[in-house]
Short mmCIF file of C-alpha atoms and ligand atoms in Angstrom, two decimals:
data_model
loop_
_atom_site.label_atom_id
_atom_site.label_comp_id
_atom_site.label_asym_id
_atom_site.label_seq_id
_atom_site.Cartn_x
_atom_site.Cartn_y
_atom_site.Cartn_z
CA UNK A 1 -66.58 -84.33 -21.16
CA UNK A 2 -69.21 -81.75 -20.19
CA UNK A 3 -68.18 -79.47 -17.29
CA UNK A 4 -70.19 -79.79 -14.10
CA UNK A 5 -72.52 -76.84 -13.56
CA UNK A 6 -75.08 -75.55 -11.11
CA UNK A 7 -77.74 -72.86 -11.21
CA UNK A 8 -80.38 -71.06 -9.09
CA UNK A 9 -78.81 -70.60 -5.67
CA UNK A 10 -77.56 -67.93 -3.27
CA UNK A 11 -74.30 -67.93 -1.35
CA UNK A 12 -73.98 -65.91 1.85
CA UNK A 13 -70.35 -65.19 2.75
CA UNK A 14 -69.88 -64.32 6.42
CA UNK A 15 -66.61 -62.36 6.65
CA UNK A 16 -66.73 -61.34 2.99
CA UNK A 17 -64.28 -58.45 3.48
CA UNK A 18 -61.64 -60.73 5.05
CA UNK A 19 -58.39 -62.05 3.67
CA UNK A 20 -59.59 -65.51 2.63
CA UNK A 21 -62.66 -64.20 0.87
CA UNK A 22 -60.71 -61.64 -1.17
CA UNK A 23 -57.76 -63.92 -1.90
CA UNK A 24 -59.57 -67.18 -2.64
CA UNK A 25 -63.37 -67.19 -2.54
CA UNK A 26 -64.23 -64.21 -4.76
CA UNK A 27 -61.61 -65.02 -7.47
CA UNK A 28 -62.78 -68.68 -7.44
CA UNK A 29 -66.43 -67.67 -7.79
CA UNK A 30 -65.47 -65.41 -10.69
CA UNK A 31 -63.61 -68.21 -12.47
CA UNK A 32 -66.54 -70.58 -11.98
CA UNK A 33 -68.82 -67.94 -13.46
CA UNK A 34 -66.42 -67.25 -16.35
CA UNK A 35 -66.21 -71.00 -17.09
CA UNK A 36 -70.04 -71.21 -17.04
CA UNK A 37 -70.03 -73.63 -14.10
CA UNK A 38 -72.37 -71.41 -12.06
CA UNK A 39 -75.29 -69.30 -13.25
CA UNK A 40 -78.34 -67.51 -11.89
CA UNK A 41 -76.81 -67.03 -8.44
CA UNK A 42 -76.39 -64.16 -5.97
CA UNK A 43 -73.61 -63.50 -3.48
CA UNK A 44 -74.70 -61.85 -0.25
CA UNK A 45 -71.70 -60.55 1.66
CA UNK A 46 -71.91 -60.05 5.45
CA UNK A 47 -69.23 -58.20 7.46
CA UNK A 48 -68.71 -55.29 9.81
CA UNK A 49 -67.43 -52.66 7.39
CA UNK A 50 -70.03 -50.08 6.46
CA UNK A 51 -70.57 -50.10 2.69
CA UNK A 52 -73.37 -49.34 0.27
CA UNK A 53 -73.91 -52.06 -2.38
CA UNK A 54 -72.05 -49.83 -4.86
CA UNK A 55 -69.03 -49.36 -2.56
CA UNK A 56 -69.06 -53.07 -1.78
CA UNK A 57 -68.96 -53.97 -5.47
CA UNK A 58 -65.94 -51.71 -5.99
CA UNK A 59 -64.25 -53.38 -3.04
CA UNK A 60 -64.95 -56.78 -4.58
CA UNK A 61 -63.72 -55.61 -7.99
CA UNK A 62 -60.40 -54.86 -6.35
CA UNK A 63 -59.86 -58.55 -5.60
CA UNK A 64 -60.21 -59.46 -9.28
CA UNK A 65 -57.44 -58.71 -11.71
CA UNK A 66 -58.37 -60.11 -15.11
CA UNK A 67 -58.24 -56.99 -17.27
CA UNK A 68 -59.21 -58.73 -20.50
CA UNK A 69 -62.56 -59.76 -19.04
CA UNK A 70 -63.58 -56.34 -17.74
CA UNK A 71 -67.09 -56.53 -19.17
CA UNK A 72 -67.59 -59.94 -17.60
CA UNK A 73 -66.46 -58.55 -14.25
CA UNK A 74 -69.16 -55.86 -14.48
CA UNK A 75 -71.83 -58.53 -15.04
CA UNK A 76 -70.40 -60.62 -12.17
CA UNK A 77 -70.46 -57.66 -9.75
CA UNK A 78 -74.18 -57.19 -10.34
CA UNK A 79 -74.78 -60.47 -8.48
CA UNK A 80 -73.36 -59.02 -5.24
CA UNK A 81 -75.42 -57.63 -2.36
CA UNK A 82 -74.08 -56.47 1.01
CA UNK A 83 -75.34 -56.68 4.58
CA UNK A 84 -73.30 -55.05 7.31
CA UNK A 85 -73.49 -55.58 11.04
CA UNK A 86 -72.12 -57.57 13.91
CA UNK A 87 -72.31 -61.38 13.81
CA UNK A 88 -73.46 -61.30 17.42
CA UNK A 89 -76.50 -59.08 16.79
CA UNK A 90 -79.96 -59.90 15.59
CA UNK A 91 -80.67 -56.99 13.18
CA UNK A 92 -78.27 -57.87 10.36
CA UNK A 93 -79.73 -61.40 10.19
CA UNK A 94 -83.21 -59.95 9.84
CA UNK A 95 -81.93 -57.84 6.95
CA UNK A 96 -80.21 -60.88 5.48
CA UNK A 97 -83.33 -63.04 5.52
CA UNK A 98 -85.28 -60.34 3.72
CA UNK A 99 -83.00 -60.92 0.73
CA UNK A 100 -83.26 -64.69 0.75
CA UNK A 101 -85.94 -66.63 -1.07
CA UNK A 102 -87.20 -69.54 1.00
CA UNK A 103 -87.69 -71.70 -2.07
CA UNK A 104 -84.17 -71.28 -3.33
CA UNK A 105 -81.09 -73.08 -2.05
CA UNK A 106 -78.75 -71.00 0.14
CA UNK A 107 -75.13 -71.87 0.86
CA UNK A 108 -73.82 -70.25 4.06
CA UNK A 109 -70.04 -69.89 3.92
CA UNK A 110 -68.43 -69.14 7.30
CA UNK A 111 -65.21 -67.36 6.33
CA UNK A 112 -64.72 -65.99 9.83
CA UNK A 113 -62.77 -66.68 12.96
CA UNK A 114 -64.12 -69.91 14.56
CA UNK A 115 -65.18 -67.85 17.58
CA UNK A 116 -68.14 -66.70 15.45
CA UNK A 117 -69.28 -70.19 14.36
CA UNK A 118 -71.46 -70.53 17.48
CA UNK A 119 -73.19 -67.12 17.24
CA UNK A 120 -73.74 -67.44 13.47
CA UNK A 121 -75.20 -70.96 13.63
CA UNK A 122 -77.44 -70.00 16.56
CA UNK A 123 -78.72 -66.94 14.71
CA UNK A 124 -79.38 -69.01 11.59
CA UNK A 125 -81.35 -71.48 13.72
CA UNK A 126 -83.31 -68.76 15.43
CA UNK A 127 -84.17 -66.42 12.60
CA UNK A 128 -84.21 -68.57 9.51
CA UNK A 129 -87.41 -70.37 8.58
CA UNK A 130 -87.03 -74.11 9.10
CA UNK A 131 -87.96 -74.90 5.47
CA UNK A 132 -85.20 -72.55 4.38
CA UNK A 133 -82.62 -74.32 6.58
CA UNK A 134 -83.66 -77.70 5.14
CA UNK A 135 -82.83 -76.37 1.71
CA UNK A 136 -79.47 -74.94 2.68
CA UNK A 137 -75.83 -75.96 3.08
CA UNK A 138 -73.14 -74.70 5.39
CA UNK A 139 -69.41 -74.54 4.62
CA UNK A 140 -66.91 -74.11 7.47
CA UNK A 141 -63.28 -73.13 7.29
CA UNK A 142 -60.49 -74.71 9.25
CA UNK A 143 -59.73 -74.90 12.15
CA UNK A 144 -62.67 -77.12 13.03
CA UNK A 145 -62.39 -77.16 16.83
CA UNK A 146 -59.23 -76.96 18.90
CA UNK A 147 -59.45 -80.38 20.61
CA UNK A 148 -61.57 -83.51 20.46
CA UNK A 149 -64.07 -81.99 22.91
CA UNK A 150 -64.49 -78.70 21.06
CA UNK A 151 -64.78 -80.48 17.69
CA UNK A 152 -67.52 -82.71 19.15
CA UNK A 153 -69.33 -79.67 20.57
CA UNK A 154 -69.19 -77.92 17.21
CA UNK A 155 -70.50 -81.03 15.45
CA UNK A 156 -73.44 -81.23 17.87
CA UNK A 157 -74.21 -77.56 17.39
CA UNK A 158 -74.22 -78.10 13.61
CA UNK A 159 -76.46 -81.15 13.95
CA UNK A 160 -78.98 -79.07 15.88
CA UNK A 161 -79.64 -77.17 12.64
CA UNK A 162 -78.27 -79.21 9.71
CA UNK A 163 -77.99 -82.80 8.52
CA UNK A 164 -74.49 -84.24 7.85
CA UNK A 165 -75.11 -84.08 4.08
CA UNK A 166 -75.68 -80.30 4.41
CA UNK A 167 -72.36 -79.71 6.21
CA UNK A 168 -69.10 -79.07 4.32
CA UNK A 169 -65.89 -78.87 6.40
CA UNK A 170 -63.14 -77.49 4.19
CA UNK A 171 -59.65 -78.90 4.00
CA UNK A 172 -58.36 -77.13 0.93
CA UNK A 173 -55.56 -79.71 0.49
CA UNK A 174 -58.24 -82.15 -0.67
CA UNK A 175 -59.05 -79.83 -3.59
CA UNK A 176 -55.48 -79.94 -4.95
CA UNK A 177 -55.06 -81.94 -8.16
CA UNK A 178 -52.10 -84.03 -6.98
CA UNK A 179 -53.93 -84.91 -3.80
CA UNK A 180 -56.95 -86.12 -5.79
CA UNK A 181 -54.52 -87.98 -8.01
CA UNK A 182 -53.28 -90.11 -5.09
CA UNK A 183 -56.68 -91.74 -5.25
CA UNK A 184 -56.63 -92.25 -9.03
CA UNK A 185 -53.02 -93.40 -9.00
CA UNK A 186 -53.71 -96.01 -6.34
CA UNK A 187 -57.08 -97.31 -7.46
CA UNK A 188 -57.00 -96.58 -11.20
CA UNK A 189 -53.77 -98.54 -11.81
CA UNK A 190 -52.95 -102.08 -10.81
CA UNK A 191 -49.16 -102.08 -11.00
CA UNK A 192 -48.56 -100.64 -7.54
CA UNK A 193 -51.21 -102.42 -5.51
CA UNK A 194 -49.07 -105.51 -4.84
CA UNK A 195 -46.24 -103.47 -3.38
CA UNK A 196 -48.42 -101.02 -1.42
CA UNK A 197 -47.85 -102.62 2.00
CA UNK A 198 -45.36 -103.38 4.75
CA UNK A 199 -43.65 -106.16 2.78
CA UNK A 200 -42.34 -103.68 0.20
CA UNK A 201 -42.63 -100.17 1.64
CA UNK A 202 -39.71 -99.17 3.86
CA UNK A 203 -41.12 -95.84 5.04
CA UNK A 204 -43.44 -93.01 4.05
CA UNK A 205 -42.59 -89.35 4.56
CA UNK A 206 -45.10 -86.51 4.30
CA UNK A 207 -43.76 -82.96 4.26
CA UNK A 208 -45.70 -79.70 4.21
CA UNK A 209 -43.12 -76.90 4.49
CA UNK A 210 -43.93 -73.19 4.38
CA UNK A 211 -41.42 -70.51 3.50
CA UNK A 212 -43.30 -67.70 5.22
CA UNK A 213 -43.36 -67.07 8.93
CA UNK A 214 -46.48 -65.76 10.63
CA UNK A 215 -47.73 -63.60 7.77
CA UNK A 216 -49.66 -61.32 10.16
CA UNK A 217 -51.67 -64.10 11.90
CA UNK A 218 -49.83 -64.08 15.25
CA UNK A 219 -52.83 -64.22 17.57
CA UNK A 220 -54.43 -67.16 15.78
CA UNK A 221 -51.23 -69.11 15.20
CA UNK A 222 -49.90 -68.78 18.71
CA UNK A 223 -53.07 -70.33 20.08
CA UNK A 224 -52.71 -73.43 17.88
CA UNK A 225 -49.14 -74.19 16.65
CA UNK A 226 -48.08 -76.64 13.96
CA UNK A 227 -49.72 -79.75 15.45
CA UNK A 228 -53.23 -78.31 15.46
CA UNK A 229 -52.83 -75.98 12.48
CA UNK A 230 -51.36 -78.49 10.01
CA UNK A 231 -51.13 -82.06 11.32
CA UNK A 232 -54.73 -82.45 12.54
CA UNK A 233 -56.10 -81.57 9.12
CA UNK A 234 -53.88 -81.43 5.99
CA UNK A 235 -51.23 -83.95 7.01
CA UNK A 236 -53.55 -86.57 8.46
CA UNK A 237 -55.78 -86.19 5.41
CA UNK A 238 -52.79 -86.92 3.14
CA UNK A 239 -51.81 -89.87 5.31
CA UNK A 240 -55.31 -91.35 5.16
CA UNK A 241 -55.37 -91.14 1.35
CA UNK A 242 -52.01 -92.88 1.04
CA UNK A 243 -52.84 -95.61 3.55
CA UNK A 244 -56.57 -96.32 2.98
CA UNK A 245 -58.00 -99.52 1.54
CA UNK A 246 -59.92 -99.39 -1.71
CA UNK A 247 -63.53 -98.29 -1.14
CA UNK A 248 -66.16 -100.62 -2.56
CA UNK A 249 -67.54 -97.76 -4.70
CA UNK A 250 -66.27 -94.40 -5.96
CA UNK A 251 -68.73 -92.69 -3.70
CA UNK A 252 -68.31 -90.13 -0.93
CA UNK A 253 -69.69 -92.29 1.88
CA UNK A 254 -67.51 -95.32 1.09
CA UNK A 255 -64.36 -93.22 0.60
CA UNK A 256 -64.88 -91.47 3.95
CA UNK A 257 -65.44 -94.82 5.68
CA UNK A 258 -62.06 -96.11 4.51
CA UNK A 259 -60.26 -92.90 5.51
CA UNK A 260 -61.77 -93.04 8.98
CA UNK A 261 -60.53 -96.62 9.45
CA UNK A 262 -56.96 -95.42 8.84
CA UNK A 263 -57.30 -92.53 11.28
CA UNK A 264 -58.73 -94.83 13.92
CA UNK A 265 -55.79 -97.24 13.40
CA UNK A 266 -53.12 -94.65 14.22
CA UNK A 267 -51.08 -96.01 17.11
CA UNK A 268 -51.29 -93.73 20.15
CA UNK A 269 -47.87 -92.53 21.24
CA UNK A 270 -47.15 -93.36 24.87
CA UNK A 271 -45.84 -90.70 27.26
CA UNK A 272 -42.59 -92.64 27.67
CA UNK A 273 -42.06 -92.86 23.91
CA UNK A 274 -43.09 -89.36 22.97
CA UNK A 275 -39.55 -87.92 22.96
CA UNK A 276 -38.42 -90.72 20.61
CA UNK A 277 -41.21 -89.93 18.18
CA UNK A 278 -41.64 -86.15 18.14
CA UNK A 279 -39.40 -83.09 17.74
CA UNK A 280 -40.83 -79.59 18.18
CA UNK A 281 -39.12 -76.50 16.80
CA UNK A 282 -39.45 -72.72 16.76
CA UNK A 283 -37.71 -70.42 14.28
CA UNK A 284 -35.22 -67.78 15.40
CA UNK A 285 -34.06 -64.72 13.45
CA UNK A 286 -31.52 -64.99 10.69
CA UNK A 287 -29.92 -63.02 7.91
CA UNK A 288 -31.20 -64.04 4.46
CA UNK A 289 -29.48 -62.48 1.44
CA UNK A 290 -28.58 -59.41 3.47
CA UNK A 291 -32.06 -59.01 4.98
CA UNK A 292 -32.70 -59.80 8.63
CA UNK A 293 -35.74 -62.05 9.16
CA UNK A 294 -37.22 -61.90 12.67
CA UNK A 295 -37.52 -64.92 14.90
CA UNK A 296 -40.98 -66.08 16.04
CA UNK A 297 -40.72 -64.54 19.51
CA UNK A 298 -39.73 -61.18 18.02
CA UNK A 299 -42.67 -61.04 15.59
CA UNK A 300 -44.98 -59.28 18.11
CA UNK A 301 -44.69 -58.32 21.78
CA UNK A 302 -47.22 -60.96 22.79
CA UNK A 303 -44.92 -63.75 21.57
CA UNK A 304 -41.85 -62.88 23.66
CA UNK A 305 -42.23 -65.90 25.93
CA UNK A 306 -44.16 -68.13 23.57
CA UNK A 307 -43.42 -71.84 23.50
CA UNK A 308 -45.70 -72.55 20.54
CA UNK A 309 -44.13 -74.89 18.00
CA UNK A 310 -43.69 -73.49 14.49
CA UNK A 311 -42.16 -76.77 13.39
CA UNK A 312 -42.96 -80.39 14.05
CA UNK A 313 -41.45 -83.69 12.96
CA UNK A 314 -43.03 -86.93 14.08
CA UNK A 315 -42.92 -90.65 13.51
CA UNK A 316 -46.25 -92.46 13.59
CA UNK A 317 -47.39 -96.01 12.91
CA UNK A 318 -50.63 -97.47 11.62
CA UNK A 319 -51.80 -100.55 13.46
CA UNK A 320 -53.28 -102.69 10.71
CA UNK A 321 -52.25 -105.60 8.50
CA UNK A 322 -51.16 -103.51 5.58
CA UNK A 323 -48.97 -101.00 7.41
CA UNK A 324 -47.86 -102.58 10.66
CA UNK A 325 -44.19 -101.69 11.32
CA UNK A 326 -43.87 -99.06 8.55
CA UNK A 327 -42.88 -95.64 9.95
CA UNK A 328 -44.81 -92.68 8.58
CA UNK A 329 -42.64 -89.60 9.10
CA UNK A 330 -44.69 -86.40 9.20
CA UNK A 331 -43.07 -82.99 9.04
CA UNK A 332 -44.36 -79.43 8.79
CA UNK A 333 -43.11 -75.97 9.65
CA UNK A 334 -43.04 -72.26 9.00
CA UNK A 335 -40.07 -70.05 8.08
CA UNK A 336 -38.33 -72.89 6.20
CA UNK A 337 -36.01 -72.88 3.20
CA UNK A 338 -38.87 -72.96 0.68
CA UNK A 339 -42.55 -73.76 0.13
CA UNK A 340 -42.53 -77.47 -0.48
CA UNK A 341 -45.06 -80.27 -0.04
CA UNK A 342 -44.71 -83.88 -1.03
CA UNK A 343 -45.47 -87.47 -0.12
CA UNK A 344 -42.41 -89.67 -0.44
CA UNK A 345 -42.74 -93.45 -0.41
CA UNK A 346 -39.51 -95.37 -0.14
CA UNK A 347 -39.51 -99.05 -1.10
CA UNK A 348 -37.28 -101.65 0.49
CA UNK A 349 -33.94 -102.52 -1.09
CA UNK A 350 -33.75 -105.70 -3.20
CA UNK A 351 -33.25 -108.72 -0.94
CA UNK A 352 -29.95 -109.57 -2.61
CA UNK A 353 -27.35 -107.02 -3.72
CA UNK A 354 -26.13 -108.05 -7.15
CA UNK A 355 -24.15 -104.89 -7.86
CA UNK A 356 -22.04 -104.91 -4.73
CA UNK A 357 -19.38 -102.55 -6.07
CA UNK A 358 -21.86 -99.72 -6.68
CA UNK A 359 -22.41 -96.87 -4.24
CA UNK A 360 -25.95 -96.24 -5.50
CA UNK A 361 -28.86 -96.50 -3.07
CA UNK A 362 -30.95 -99.36 -4.45
CA UNK A 363 -34.24 -98.34 -2.86
CA UNK A 364 -36.86 -97.24 -5.35
CA UNK A 365 -39.12 -94.36 -4.44
CA UNK A 366 -42.42 -92.90 -5.53
CA UNK A 367 -43.05 -89.23 -4.93
CA UNK A 368 -46.30 -87.29 -5.11
CA UNK A 369 -45.13 -83.69 -5.57
CA UNK A 370 -47.85 -81.39 -4.30
CA UNK A 371 -45.91 -78.15 -4.60
CA UNK A 372 -44.01 -76.72 -6.36
CA UNK A 373 -44.14 -78.35 -9.86
CA UNK A 374 -46.99 -80.69 -8.94
CA UNK A 375 -46.65 -84.13 -10.41
CA UNK A 376 -45.59 -87.71 -9.76
CA UNK A 377 -42.06 -89.07 -9.84
CA UNK A 378 -40.57 -92.56 -9.71
CA UNK A 379 -36.95 -93.06 -8.74
CA UNK A 380 -35.26 -96.14 -10.22
CA UNK A 381 -31.79 -97.31 -11.23
CA UNK A 382 -30.30 -97.51 -14.72
CA UNK A 383 -27.03 -98.50 -16.32
CA UNK A 384 -25.09 -95.45 -17.39
CA UNK A 385 -24.10 -95.60 -21.10
CA UNK A 386 -20.44 -96.59 -21.55
CA UNK A 387 -17.96 -99.49 -21.42
CA UNK A 388 -18.09 -99.73 -17.64
CA UNK A 389 -21.04 -101.20 -15.75
CA UNK A 390 -21.86 -98.06 -13.85
CA UNK A 391 -25.26 -97.63 -12.20
CA UNK A 392 -27.04 -94.34 -11.80
CA UNK A 393 -30.38 -93.32 -10.28
CA UNK A 394 -32.88 -91.84 -12.75
CA UNK A 395 -36.30 -90.23 -12.40
CA UNK A 396 -39.42 -90.99 -14.39
CA UNK A 397 -41.61 -87.93 -14.15
CA UNK A 398 -45.16 -86.91 -14.84
CA UNK A 399 -45.93 -83.21 -14.46
CA UNK A 400 -49.27 -81.47 -14.83
CA UNK A 401 -47.73 -78.52 -16.62
CA UNK A 402 -45.98 -80.74 -19.15
CA UNK A 403 -48.97 -83.01 -19.82
CA UNK A 404 -52.12 -80.90 -19.70
CA UNK A 405 -52.91 -77.62 -21.42
CA UNK A 406 -55.66 -76.65 -19.04
CA UNK A 407 -54.69 -76.60 -15.38
CA UNK A 408 -56.81 -76.16 -12.29
CA UNK A 409 -54.46 -74.54 -9.83
CA UNK A 410 -57.08 -73.28 -7.44
CA UNK A 411 -58.39 -75.87 -5.01
CA UNK A 412 -61.19 -73.54 -3.85
CA UNK A 413 -62.82 -73.51 -7.31
CA UNK A 414 -63.28 -77.25 -7.27
CA UNK A 415 -64.34 -77.33 -3.61
CA UNK A 416 -66.91 -74.54 -3.96
CA UNK A 417 -68.45 -76.14 -7.04
CA UNK A 418 -68.66 -79.52 -5.26
CA UNK A 419 -70.41 -77.93 -2.27
CA UNK A 420 -72.92 -76.17 -4.57
CA UNK A 421 -73.56 -79.52 -6.27
CA UNK A 422 -73.91 -81.37 -2.97
CA UNK A 423 -70.84 -83.58 -3.41
CA UNK A 424 -69.00 -83.97 -0.10
CA UNK A 425 -66.28 -86.39 -1.30
CA UNK A 426 -63.51 -83.80 -0.96
CA UNK A 427 -64.70 -82.48 2.40
CA UNK A 428 -63.94 -83.89 5.84
CA UNK A 429 -66.77 -85.67 7.66
CA UNK A 430 -67.44 -85.42 11.41
CA UNK A 431 -65.98 -88.92 11.88
CA UNK A 432 -62.75 -87.99 10.12
CA UNK A 433 -62.43 -84.76 12.09
CA UNK A 434 -63.12 -86.42 15.43
CA UNK A 435 -60.78 -89.36 14.73
CA UNK A 436 -57.92 -87.06 13.79
CA UNK A 437 -58.58 -84.86 16.83
CA UNK A 438 -58.55 -87.95 19.03
CA UNK A 439 -55.02 -88.73 17.86
CA UNK A 440 -53.81 -85.12 17.98
CA UNK A 441 -55.43 -84.24 21.34
CA UNK A 442 -53.80 -87.31 22.88
CA UNK A 443 -50.38 -85.99 21.80
CA UNK A 444 -51.18 -82.44 22.97
CA UNK A 445 -52.08 -83.83 26.40
CA UNK A 446 -48.79 -85.68 26.74
CA UNK A 447 -46.11 -83.55 25.14
CA UNK A 448 -45.60 -80.65 27.57
CA UNK A 449 -42.14 -81.97 28.54
CA UNK A 450 -40.72 -81.94 25.03
CA UNK A 451 -38.32 -79.03 24.71
CA UNK A 452 -38.51 -76.66 21.79
CA UNK A 453 -35.49 -76.85 19.47
CA UNK A 454 -34.52 -73.67 17.67
CA UNK A 455 -33.90 -73.43 13.96
CA UNK A 456 -32.91 -70.48 11.80
CA UNK A 457 -35.57 -68.80 9.70
CA UNK A 458 -35.00 -69.94 6.12
CA UNK A 459 -33.30 -73.21 7.11
CA UNK A 460 -34.33 -76.89 6.78
CA UNK A 461 -35.61 -76.99 10.38
CA UNK A 462 -34.02 -78.19 13.63
CA UNK A 463 -31.16 -80.68 13.23
CA UNK A 464 -32.50 -82.69 16.21
CA UNK A 465 -35.11 -84.29 13.94
CA UNK A 466 -32.59 -86.96 12.90
CA UNK A 467 -32.98 -88.48 16.38
CA UNK A 468 -36.43 -89.91 15.58
CA UNK A 469 -35.37 -91.67 12.36
CA UNK A 470 -35.00 -95.43 12.25
CA UNK A 471 -31.76 -96.98 10.97
CA UNK A 472 -30.95 -96.09 7.31
CA UNK A 473 -33.89 -93.68 7.02
CA UNK A 474 -33.41 -90.01 6.19
CA UNK A 475 -35.23 -86.72 5.78
CA UNK A 476 -35.74 -85.48 2.26
CA UNK A 477 -34.12 -82.17 1.41
CA UNK A 478 -36.60 -79.30 1.53
N1 NAP B 1 -56.63 -66.24 5.15
C1 NAP B 1 -56.30 -67.46 4.76
O1 NAP B 1 -55.48 -67.66 3.85
C2 NAP B 1 -56.94 -68.66 5.40
C3 NAP B 1 -56.47 -69.92 5.04
C4 NAP B 1 -57.09 -71.04 5.59
C5 NAP B 1 -58.14 -70.88 6.48
N2 NAP B 1 -58.56 -69.64 6.84
C6 NAP B 1 -59.69 -69.54 7.78
O2 NAP B 1 -60.69 -68.73 7.18
C7 NAP B 1 -61.37 -67.95 8.17
C8 NAP B 1 -61.30 -66.47 7.80
O3 NAP B 1 -59.95 -66.06 7.76
P1 NAP B 1 -59.49 -64.62 7.22
O4 NAP B 1 -58.01 -64.68 7.13
O5 NAP B 1 -60.25 -64.25 6.01
O6 NAP B 1 -59.92 -63.67 8.44
P2 NAP B 1 -59.94 -62.08 8.45
O7 NAP B 1 -59.14 -61.53 7.33
O8 NAP B 1 -59.62 -61.68 9.84
O9 NAP B 1 -61.47 -61.75 8.14
C9 NAP B 1 -62.46 -61.81 9.11
C10 NAP B 1 -63.78 -61.31 8.54
O10 NAP B 1 -64.76 -61.37 9.58
C11 NAP B 1 -65.38 -60.08 9.71
N3 NAP B 1 -65.69 -59.85 11.11
C12 NAP B 1 -64.85 -59.96 12.18
N4 NAP B 1 -65.54 -59.73 13.32
C13 NAP B 1 -66.83 -59.48 12.97
C14 NAP B 1 -68.02 -59.22 13.70
N5 NAP B 1 -68.05 -59.16 15.04
N6 NAP B 1 -69.16 -59.02 13.01
C15 NAP B 1 -69.17 -59.05 11.65
N7 NAP B 1 -68.07 -59.31 10.90
C16 NAP B 1 -66.92 -59.54 11.56
C17 NAP B 1 -64.37 -59.11 9.20
O11 NAP B 1 -65.09 -57.98 8.78
P3 NAP B 1 -64.49 -56.49 8.74
O12 NAP B 1 -63.42 -56.51 7.71
O13 NAP B 1 -65.65 -55.71 8.35
O14 NAP B 1 -63.96 -56.24 10.12
C18 NAP B 1 -63.76 -59.89 8.02
O15 NAP B 1 -64.61 -59.80 6.91
C19 NAP B 1 -60.69 -68.31 9.49
O16 NAP B 1 -61.41 -69.36 10.09
C20 NAP B 1 -59.32 -68.82 9.07
O17 NAP B 1 -58.76 -69.71 10.01
C21 NAP B 1 -57.99 -68.54 6.31
#
């Protein structure tokens, strides 16, 4: 199959010298260029650091490490131009627009703190020619808003300059292969459809666990916490893909419509019930292999009295025919035993227990492993070879690394290419964002009384999370 490709455009990266740009955006652009997916393009970087174009290119070169393609890197660097200045001032935008051709498509990538989204969009509106804006696209990083109100405000600001089909709100989880495979697995195979509902599914568990603690982002993280940083976007996106109905067409608009219906069907958690459905945690210091790892409140002086949750476990329900009564357990945290993300779907036990003398758990399970070792796993029971009738649980596994020679590990490559091509399927729409904020903001407004439970850095999280499980349910080992 021919690779997708796109040509003749400019990308302006606001915050080009930042962490995300150097770690993800520049290496992804290079790989797209190397794989001939993009051609005849320019990258205009915009940040505060004072660089000449030559110094800027050396700085960019530093974020690329492929030695064997040195000559290709030199060609790639020639596409880079730099504008320095403050996002809040007019002059750098005037310089920027001198570089841009009004007849050529421009993609504005806002890789900056969200506090600059307003000033940047207003400057684009003010100083860019309207025909140039009509031909452009804008990509925004997460977090998109900090509540339902702020997300709505940001959407209206965007709509004052761009149409919805020009706006790309990144959730990089949607660019991951296993996440895209949830869609193919569900709607490209018929064998699971009949059991994909409350008659057969016992519970669903979605885990996104991070091994690292703050990783230098204290100020940002303390203002959001796990609910707003992870649940509002990545986790609710995963939930909507698992729970959605089949769209009538494999087309962005129809897929988004079905995801929104799921998000709108999430049952609001009442104030009385909130303690039975949610556990908040914060990591404390611990000794790991002889090295002391600081607790959250000891990371910086400003966090000494912080009550921000670095961990969250919650039980939610979807109020519709397919899922009514099935608990969806959602769990995320920092400073945990390892980096681990998966979607676990446990099916109900057979209605009649034939093998009553066996200690095996007869529930089957399907697991989408997002990281590490991305793949899909099915847990089922087999007879162990031998004279006795002994039953043992076995796994049927599909792994990307075992099956495919060529892997796409970097979600940003796929997402950038889709934005350049104008395909918004793997981006979040305003409806999705606002529906997930509606659910999350409602919790944030009600949960002040929930106490924070401590857990040791490097552990599985607070032990109190068992209290929200229904009978016979369990948390998967991280
Ligand atoms: N880093 C990640 O892994 C990651 C992951 C997911 C989402 N994100 C999101 O991506 C965005 C960027 O994150 P980041 O980690 O790359 O941030 P960062 O490392 O702090 O970079 C910020 C960038 O903005 C520039 N900048 C700051 N203030 C400026 C001003 N007044 N005028 C002009 N330039 C200014 C900085 O330029 P100077 O260097 O010149 O000061 C730098 O290039 C954020 O929205 C974040 O939430 C990041």
